[in-house]
Structure formats: C-alpha cells, structure tokens
Short mmCIF file of C-alpha atoms in Angstrom, two decimals:
data_model
loop_
_atom_site.label_atom_id
_atom_site.label_comp_id
_atom_site.label_asym_id
_atom_site.label_seq_id
_atom_site.Cartn_x
_atom_site.Cartn_y
_atom_site.Cartn_z
CA MET A 1 15.91 0.30 31.54
CA LYS A 2 17.09 -3.05 33.14
CA LEU A 3 14.42 -4.33 36.09
CA GLY A 4 16.55 -7.05 37.07
CA ASP A 5 15.37 -10.43 37.87
CA ALA A 6 11.79 -11.06 38.71
CA PRO A 7 10.73 -12.88 41.52
CA ALA A 8 10.64 -16.21 42.05
CA LYS A 9 7.16 -16.18 42.55
CA PHE A 10 5.21 -13.28 41.19
CA HIS A 11 1.80 -12.15 41.52
CA ALA A 12 -0.60 -9.77 39.71
CA ARG A 13 -1.18 -6.93 41.95
CA LYS A 14 -4.13 -4.41 42.03
CA LEU A 15 -2.88 -1.02 41.94
CA ASP A 16 -3.97 2.44 43.65
CA PRO A 17 -5.60 4.30 40.77
CA ALA A 18 -3.20 7.15 41.31
CA ILE A 19 -0.66 4.86 41.52
CA ALA A 20 -1.70 3.18 38.15
CA GLY A 21 -2.23 6.50 36.62
CA ALA A 22 1.29 7.51 37.06
CA LEU A 23 2.97 4.01 36.00
CA ILE A 24 1.05 4.01 32.41
CA LYS A 25 2.22 7.78 32.34
CA HIS A 26 6.12 6.79 33.53
CA LEU A 27 6.00 3.76 30.62
CA SER A 28 4.07 6.32 27.64
CA GLY A 29 6.94 7.98 28.11
CA LEU A 30 9.44 5.46 27.42
CA ASP A 31 7.20 3.83 24.91
CA PRO A 32 4.54 5.64 23.24
CA TYR A 33 2.97 2.40 21.83
CA ILE A 34 2.36 0.87 25.54
CA SER A 35 -0.55 3.94 25.70
CA ILE A 36 -1.83 2.79 22.59
CA TRP A 37 -1.61 -0.88 23.46
CA LEU A 38 -3.63 -1.12 26.37
CA GLU A 39 -6.19 0.61 24.72
CA ARG A 40 -6.61 -1.64 22.75
CA VAL A 41 -5.97 -4.22 25.47
CA PHE A 42 -9.09 -2.55 27.95
CA GLY A 43 -10.98 -0.82 25.56
CA THR A 44 -14.65 -1.06 24.34
CA PRO A 45 -14.30 -3.66 21.30
CA ARG A 46 -15.99 -1.90 18.40
CA THR A 47 -19.36 -4.08 17.42
CA PHE A 48 -20.98 -4.38 13.76
CA PRO A 49 -23.33 -6.02 12.75
CA PRO A 50 -24.21 -10.04 11.68
CA GLN A 51 -23.35 -9.16 8.19
CA VAL A 52 -20.20 -7.08 8.56
CA GLU A 53 -18.93 -10.13 10.98
CA GLN A 54 -19.49 -12.53 8.22
CA SER A 55 -17.47 -10.22 5.15
CA ARG A 56 -14.71 -9.29 8.18
CA ALA A 57 -14.25 -13.08 9.01
CA GLU A 58 -14.27 -13.90 5.50
CA ALA A 59 -11.27 -11.40 4.74
CA ARG A 60 -9.56 -12.28 7.56
CA ASP A 61 -9.16 -15.87 6.20
CA ALA A 62 -8.26 -14.80 2.45
CA VAL A 63 -5.63 -12.93 4.01
CA GLN A 64 -4.55 -15.94 6.14
CA LEU A 65 -4.58 -18.11 3.32
CA ALA A 66 -2.61 -15.37 1.10
CA ALA A 67 0.02 -15.62 3.45
CA GLN A 68 0.42 -18.99 4.29
CA LEU A 69 0.68 -18.85 -0.23
CA ALA A 70 3.55 -16.54 0.61
CA GLU A 71 4.68 -18.11 3.23
CA ILE A 72 5.10 -15.05 5.45
CA GLU A 73 4.13 -14.10 9.15
CA LEU A 74 1.54 -11.45 9.47
CA PRO A 75 1.87 -9.00 12.50
CA SER A 76 0.65 -9.68 15.96
CA ASP A 77 -2.47 -6.97 15.10
CA ALA A 78 -2.71 -7.48 11.50
CA PHE A 79 -6.38 -8.23 13.33
CA VAL A 80 -6.74 -6.69 16.00
CA SER A 81 -10.93 -4.64 16.13
CA PRO A 82 -11.07 -1.21 16.12
CA ARG A 83 -12.26 0.66 19.45
CA ALA A 84 -15.63 1.74 19.68
CA GLU A 85 -15.64 5.29 19.20
CA THR A 86 -13.75 4.61 16.07
CA GLU A 87 -15.93 5.68 12.33
CA ASP A 88 -16.94 3.91 10.24
CA GLU A 89 -14.26 2.84 7.95
CA THR A 90 -14.00 0.24 4.63
CA LEU A 91 -13.65 -3.48 5.71
CA LEU A 92 -9.53 -3.45 5.20
CA GLN A 93 -9.18 -0.51 7.25
CA THR A 94 -11.00 -1.80 10.33
CA LEU A 95 -9.63 -5.45 9.59
CA LEU A 96 -6.37 -5.40 7.74
CA ASN A 97 -2.75 -3.67 8.47
CA MET A 98 -1.71 -1.37 5.49
CA GLY A 99 1.22 -3.29 4.88
CA TYR A 100 -0.53 -6.46 3.90
CA GLU A 101 -3.73 -5.28 1.92
CA LEU A 102 -2.24 -6.55 -2.03
CA ASP A 103 -1.89 -10.01 -0.47
CA LEU A 104 -5.92 -10.35 -0.29
CA GLU A 105 -6.06 -11.76 -3.84
CA GLU A 106 -10.31 -11.06 -5.48
CA GLU A 107 -10.47 -14.65 -6.78
CA LEU A 108 -9.51 -16.94 -3.58
CA LEU A 109 -12.86 -18.69 -2.29
CA PRO A 110 -10.87 -19.95 0.71
CA LEU A 111 -13.17 -21.23 2.73
CA ASP A 112 -13.87 -24.09 0.20
CA LEU A 113 -10.56 -24.01 -2.14
CA GLN A 114 -8.34 -26.09 0.67
CA ARG A 115 -10.72 -28.40 2.04
CA PHE A 116 -12.95 -31.29 0.27
CA ASP A 117 -13.92 -33.90 2.79
CA GLY A 118 -11.56 -33.53 5.15
CA LYS A 119 -9.87 -36.98 4.03
CA LEU A 120 -8.20 -35.97 1.03
CA VAL A 121 -5.00 -34.44 1.73
CA GLY A 122 -4.93 -30.67 -0.40
CA LYS A 123 -1.34 -28.72 -1.35
CA GLN A 124 -1.98 -25.04 -2.87
CA ARG A 125 -0.64 -25.52 -6.63
CA ALA A 126 -1.30 -21.58 -7.36
CA ALA A 127 -3.19 -18.96 -5.47
CA SER A 128 -6.08 -19.99 -7.23
CA VAL A 129 -5.99 -24.15 -7.71
CA ALA A 130 -5.46 -26.92 -4.78
CA VAL A 131 -4.85 -30.35 -5.73
CA PHE A 132 -6.01 -32.92 -3.53
CA THR A 133 -4.73 -36.75 -3.18
CA ASP A 134 -5.77 -39.55 -1.13
CA LYS A 135 -3.20 -41.41 1.20
CA TRP A 136 -1.55 -43.70 -1.99
CA ASP A 137 -0.04 -40.21 -3.27
CA GLN A 138 -2.10 -40.16 -6.26
CA LYS A 139 -3.65 -37.31 -7.71
CA LYS A 140 -7.26 -37.88 -7.69
CA LEU A 141 -8.42 -34.01 -7.99
CA VAL A 142 -7.89 -30.89 -8.13
CA VAL A 143 -10.05 -27.98 -7.22
CA MET A 144 -9.84 -24.23 -9.64
CA SER A 145 -11.38 -21.06 -9.19
CA VAL A 146 -12.20 -19.46 -12.76
CA ASN A 147 -13.76 -16.57 -10.39
CA LYS A 148 -13.07 -12.91 -12.77
CA LYS A 149 -12.06 -15.11 -15.38
CA PRO A 150 -13.41 -15.88 -18.91
CA ILE A 151 -14.63 -19.60 -17.76
CA GLU A 152 -17.35 -17.59 -15.18
CA LEU A 153 -18.54 -14.70 -17.42
CA GLU A 154 -18.96 -17.67 -19.71
CA LEU A 155 -20.40 -20.44 -18.10
CA GLY A 156 -21.62 -18.30 -14.63
CA VAL A 157 -19.53 -20.95 -11.72
CA ASP A 158 -17.03 -19.41 -9.66
CA LEU A 159 -15.13 -22.72 -8.91
CA LEU A 160 -15.00 -26.12 -10.95
CA TYR A 161 -13.57 -29.78 -9.93
CA TRP A 162 -11.80 -31.76 -11.98
CA ASP A 163 -11.52 -35.74 -10.58
CA LYS A 164 -8.85 -37.40 -12.67
CA ILE A 165 -9.26 -40.34 -11.60
CA HIS A 166 -13.07 -40.02 -13.39
CA ASP A 167 -11.41 -37.45 -15.93
CA SER A 168 -15.03 -35.50 -14.67
CA PHE A 169 -15.76 -31.79 -14.41
CA THR A 170 -17.57 -30.32 -11.80
CA PHE A 171 -18.83 -26.07 -11.93
CA VAL A 172 -19.89 -24.57 -9.48
CA GLN A 173 -21.45 -20.94 -8.87
CA TYR A 174 -22.02 -20.29 -4.70
CA LYS A 175 -25.02 -17.97 -3.64
CA ARG A 176 -25.30 -16.68 0.06
CA LEU A 177 -28.41 -17.07 2.45
CA GLU A 178 -29.55 -14.36 4.53
CA LYS A 179 -31.60 -14.70 7.14
CA VAL A 180 -35.02 -13.61 6.86
CA PRO A 181 -38.42 -13.11 9.59
CA SER A 182 -40.01 -16.93 8.60
CA HIS A 183 -43.60 -16.66 6.80
CA ARG A 184 -44.46 -20.22 9.01
CA PRO A 185 -47.11 -20.56 11.26
CA SER A 186 -44.36 -21.01 14.14
CA GLY A 187 -42.78 -17.91 13.19
CA GLY A 188 -38.91 -16.98 14.01
CA SER A 189 -36.74 -16.93 11.53
CA GLU A 190 -35.12 -19.13 8.26
CA TRP A 191 -32.31 -18.76 5.88
CA ALA A 192 -32.76 -17.74 1.86
CA TYR A 193 -32.26 -16.52 -1.17
CA LYS A 194 -34.04 -13.73 -2.29
CA ARG A 195 -32.46 -12.65 -5.62
CA LYS A 196 -33.86 -14.58 -8.37
CA GLU A 197 -32.99 -12.50 -10.86
CA GLU A 198 -28.93 -13.37 -9.88
CA ILE A 199 -30.47 -17.08 -9.93
CA GLU A 200 -31.68 -16.75 -13.73
CA LYS A 201 -28.79 -14.67 -15.38
CA GLN A 202 -26.44 -17.33 -14.38
CA LEU A 203 -28.93 -20.50 -15.53
CA LYS A 204 -28.61 -18.77 -18.87
CA LEU A 205 -25.34 -19.23 -19.04
CA MET A 206 -24.90 -22.82 -18.31
CA PRO A 207 -25.11 -25.63 -20.68
CA ALA A 208 -28.72 -27.63 -20.36
CA GLY A 209 -27.83 -30.26 -22.56
CA LYS A 210 -27.51 -33.84 -22.00
CA ASP A 211 -24.78 -36.94 -22.35
CA SER A 212 -26.20 -40.15 -23.70
CA PRO A 213 -23.77 -42.51 -22.10
CA ALA A 214 -22.39 -45.28 -23.92
CA MET A 215 -20.26 -46.61 -22.16
CA ALA A 216 -20.06 -47.79 -18.41
CA ALA A 217 -17.10 -44.92 -17.43
CA ASP A 218 -19.41 -42.60 -18.89
CA TRP A 219 -22.04 -42.68 -16.70
CA ARG A 220 -23.61 -39.46 -14.91
CA ALA A 221 -26.52 -39.95 -11.63
CA PHE A 222 -27.20 -36.41 -12.99
CA GLY A 223 -27.60 -35.23 -16.14
CA THR A 224 -26.10 -32.17 -15.20
CA PRO A 225 -22.00 -31.01 -13.99
CA PHE A 226 -23.56 -27.53 -13.46
CA TRP A 227 -24.99 -26.98 -9.16
CA PHE A 228 -25.15 -24.12 -7.19
CA LYS A 229 -24.23 -23.89 -3.75
CA PHE A 230 -26.49 -22.06 -1.28
CA VAL A 231 -24.07 -21.39 1.60
CA ARG A 232 -25.69 -19.80 5.21
CA GLY A 233 -24.31 -16.65 5.87
CA ASP A 234 -23.06 -17.50 9.22
CA ALA A 235 -20.70 -20.59 7.66
CA GLY A 236 -17.75 -19.29 7.90
CA SER A 237 -17.78 -18.89 11.66
CA VAL A 238 -17.51 -22.33 12.47
CA LEU A 239 -14.68 -23.87 10.65
CA ASP A 240 -14.07 -27.68 10.70
CA GLY A 241 -11.12 -28.84 7.93
CA LYS A 242 -14.26 -29.71 5.27
CA THR A 243 -16.32 -27.62 3.04
CA LEU A 244 -18.61 -25.36 4.06
CA LYS A 245 -22.01 -26.70 4.97
CA GLY A 246 -24.83 -25.51 2.63
CA MET A 247 -27.44 -27.09 0.14
CA HIS A 248 -26.12 -28.53 -3.60
CA ILE A 249 -28.05 -27.89 -6.00
CA PRO A 250 -28.34 -29.54 -9.80
CA ALA A 251 -29.15 -26.60 -12.21
CA ASP A 252 -31.57 -28.70 -14.18
CA TRP A 253 -33.16 -28.74 -11.54
CA LEU A 254 -33.63 -25.33 -10.75
CA ARG A 255 -34.50 -23.90 -14.08
CA LEU A 256 -37.49 -27.20 -13.66
CA ALA A 257 -38.32 -25.34 -9.38
CA MET A 258 -37.66 -21.75 -11.31
CA LYS A 259 -40.27 -22.14 -13.60
CA GLU A 260 -43.17 -23.76 -10.77
CA GLU A 261 -44.34 -21.90 -8.04
CA THR A 262 -41.65 -23.97 -5.76
CA PHE A 263 -39.98 -20.51 -4.41
CA LYS A 264 -43.06 -18.59 -4.12
CA SER A 265 -42.45 -18.82 -0.22
CA GLY A 266 -42.10 -15.73 0.92
CA PRO A 267 -44.16 -12.01 1.64
CA LYS A 268 -47.32 -11.86 -1.18
CA GLY A 269 -45.40 -14.80 -3.18
CA GLY A 270 -42.36 -13.49 -3.26
CA PHE A 271 -39.54 -15.29 -4.55
CA ARG A 272 -36.95 -17.24 -2.02
CA VAL A 273 -35.32 -20.22 -2.09
CA THR A 274 -34.68 -22.17 1.42
CA TYR A 275 -33.90 -25.35 2.65
CA ASP A 276 -37.37 -25.70 3.27
CA ASN A 277 -38.89 -25.27 -0.71
CA ALA A 278 -35.31 -26.89 -2.34
CA LYS A 279 -34.12 -30.38 -2.82
CA TYR A 280 -30.57 -30.42 -2.50
CA LEU A 281 -27.63 -32.55 -1.42
CA GLY A 282 -25.48 -31.96 1.93
CA ARG A 283 -22.00 -31.60 1.59
CA THR A 284 -20.76 -35.49 2.05
CA ALA A 285 -23.30 -36.62 -0.35
CA PHE A 286 -21.70 -33.86 -2.95
CA THR A 287 -18.39 -34.42 -2.00
CA GLN A 288 -18.62 -38.78 -2.21
CA LEU A 289 -20.05 -37.95 -5.99
CA ILE A 290 -17.55 -36.21 -7.62
CA SER A 291 -15.04 -38.48 -5.50
CA ARG A 292 -16.82 -41.61 -7.50
CA GLY A 293 -17.40 -40.54 -10.11
CA PHE A 294 -21.21 -39.96 -9.99
CA VAL A 295 -21.01 -36.33 -11.53
CA GLY A 296 -19.70 -34.13 -13.75
CA THR A 297 -18.62 -34.20 -17.74
CA ALA A 298 -18.11 -37.14 -19.40
CA GLY A 299 -16.42 -38.04 -22.44
CA ALA A 300 -16.22 -35.85 -24.86
CA ARG A 301 -17.18 -32.48 -23.31
CA SER A 302 -14.42 -33.73 -20.89
CA LYS A 303 -12.58 -33.24 -23.32
CA ALA A 304 -13.47 -30.41 -24.46
CA PHE A 305 -12.97 -28.49 -21.37
CA LYS A 306 -9.24 -29.67 -21.29
CA ARG A 307 -9.05 -27.45 -24.40
CA VAL A 308 -10.11 -24.91 -22.48
CA LEU A 309 -8.65 -25.22 -19.46
CA HIS A 310 -5.35 -24.97 -21.66
CA SER A 311 -5.89 -22.51 -23.86
CA LYS A 312 -8.50 -20.52 -21.84
CA LYS A 313 -9.83 -18.87 -24.96
CA ARG A 314 -13.54 -17.03 -24.75
CA GLU A 315 -14.44 -17.98 -28.19
CA LEU A 316 -13.88 -21.98 -27.46
CA ILE A 317 -15.82 -21.80 -24.42
CA VAL A 318 -18.31 -20.63 -26.04
CA ALA A 319 -17.88 -23.35 -28.37
CA VAL A 320 -17.96 -25.48 -26.11
CA ARG A 321 -21.35 -23.80 -24.27
CA MET A 322 -23.25 -23.32 -27.45
CA ASP A 323 -21.98 -27.76 -28.12
CA TRP A 324 -23.12 -28.55 -24.71
CA GLN A 325 -26.73 -27.02 -25.64
CA LYS A 326 -27.16 -30.10 -27.66
CA ASP A 327 -28.41 -33.27 -26.79
CA GLU A 328 -25.16 -35.29 -27.96
CA GLU A 329 -24.90 -39.21 -29.41
CA PRO A 330 -23.74 -41.36 -27.12
CA LEU A 331 -20.64 -40.72 -25.69
CA GLY A 332 -18.78 -44.62 -27.02
CA MET A 333 -17.18 -43.48 -30.57
CA THR A 334 -18.75 -46.59 -32.94
CA SER A 335 -16.40 -46.48 -35.89
CA ALA A 336 -13.14 -45.28 -36.61
CA LYS A 337 -14.18 -42.46 -39.15
CA GLU A 338 -15.91 -40.73 -35.32
CA ALA A 339 -12.82 -40.87 -33.84
CA VAL A 340 -11.04 -38.92 -36.51
CA GLY A 341 -13.71 -36.61 -36.76
CA ALA A 342 -13.65 -35.92 -32.68
CA ARG A 343 -9.47 -35.90 -32.77
CA ALA A 344 -9.62 -33.47 -35.71
CA ALA A 345 -11.95 -31.27 -33.28
CA PHE A 346 -10.60 -31.16 -30.29
CA GLY A 347 -7.05 -32.13 -30.27
CA PRO A 348 -5.31 -34.80 -28.29
CA PRO A 349 -5.96 -34.67 -24.43
CA GLU A 350 -4.04 -31.50 -22.59
CA LEU A 351 -3.55 -32.16 -18.58
CA PRO A 352 -2.31 -27.85 -17.83
CA PHE A 353 -1.98 -29.38 -14.25
CA GLU A 354 0.63 -31.74 -14.64
#
C-alpha cells in the first residue's frame, strides 16, 4: 500500500476512540505484528523485584558483550520487557530473543572484564581474556576470567590480573552484597554479605604463604595476591567505563577477621560483612596498586603460575597451591645452584597470551 508523500508539516492528532479502533483493526489485518507491537509499546510493562532486575541487567550486559565479540547485531526486540499479565518465566525467556540464547557465555564476567581504570584501552582477545594497553600501545595488563575452569576450582578465584610490566598476578573472587535492614541506632538499611560458609570454603583454597623478597622489583605492599571483591547488588545499574564500585579486601586480612568477632554485627550476633566493619580498598586505589606493582605475585611464584596457565593441568595447580602455602626463602637467586634448580622446576618463562 502506497501512502504517498507526507505533508510538509505533519503533527500527531488524537483520534476518536472508535476511529482509532477501526484503524488498528485495519492495520492489523494488513500485518498482524502491528497489534503485537502496539501492545508492547503501550501496554503496562511488567515489574520485577530489585534482585531480579539486577540479574536481568547483568544478563543483558553479558549478551550485549557476547554480541560485540561475535560482531553481530541483536534484533530490536531482543530486550523488550514482557507485558504485565505474562506469567513467571525463566530469566532468559523474559529477557532474550530466543535466537540469541547461545550467545550468552556462562563464564563471562562482563561488567569488570572489559573495564579497568577508565584510562587504559581494553581489547578483547577472547571471550574470557581482555588486554589493556596504555597510550604508547605497550601491553600492560591482561584480565582473564577463570570462572568454571580448574583454576577457579583449585584456587577459589573468578578473575585474575596479569601486570606484564611488573610480571605480577593478582587473583580476585567476587561476592554480591544484598540490601538488609540495618541494626544501627539510626535504623534504615545497609549492604551486607551473610554467607559465612562460602567465604570459609574459598579461603581454604587460597594459599596463605608469604613471599620474602630479596630484590626491590619483587617487593609488594601486601603479603597475598588473593583478594575478595564485594559488590553491591545494584552495582550494574550505573556503569561509567570503570570497574564496578565495591570493597576490595585482601584474603589475609579476611582470614584474621573471620577468626575474631569482626563480622558479628547481624541480628543476635549473626555474620555480616559490611562497609562499616570491613577494612577495604575502593576501586580507584585497587586499580592503582595493580598497575603500579604494589600487589600480586613475584619471582618464582609468577613463573610458576605462567606454567599453570600454559598447561591448565589441575595437578599442577594443586602443586603450586601447596608450594605457596609455605613461607618462601628470599626471592632473589643467590647462587648458580639455586638458579639451576628453579629452572628445572618451572622451566623457561612461557607467555600464553603473546
């Protein structure tokens, strides 16, 4: 049907309800999708609880990232909100166009994998690896998701950072805070993590040994390369190109606090990790410590982990973890015999991302 050229000045005009109904009926006869589209546009949108909305936002972000990696264009209705009268469905059924479900990777940590400090430029090398460079285009930082891989199972981490300049690995386990009623005199609410058993399980996997550096290049401000990142449940609602806001807590401090009464701030002394009782770093301080070589592995431990990344054997990861449980001798090699022994144990450095 050819409607002809639109008038030079065309303004929307409200139609009489009877005329509008007749027009919609006529247009629906020409194309049944028109009535479906109008219902989606003008129908009452479905509302979800805040926790479900957070999950929907994170899933949407993951699918958009997957589409970017695959260089495909999502359909315009991929994220259309269902109508209010629709019954409960699974997250994917309500959020995604069915034809794109396979593009959602379980292992993606999309909210932080492609972000660092807002200054370094990130380039996706694989679905779970991003490389950040500075303005001189020198490789500086590799961010890798190890979710659902042997490294996660044996070391209890989700994401690792490899600072190539300082040859240092930093490991991060993510935890989501939930909004709960506050027991402070002022009342209100607060963000807290209450699953004590989960933290205890992951702390057992993270080695507790400390390096004893003999060279300035191997000195670190923290004795552990393992960290927990506690993120608010609504952190995905506002994205600014940087990593998510949250609490970055070193595993060594968390171990001590778990043994004491630091987190007994819930009802009847219940377990809660909150902004009020935790010793933490914000995202700006944490990213600066990584990029300047103040945190992470050094010396033999960095070399050992390169070998772990190259082979991906669980038994090798276990061996590294057991070795890291012991306090090391100074990292500087003081004799030819030590140098030969280290080379035999770890082999030459291998760079898996080159």
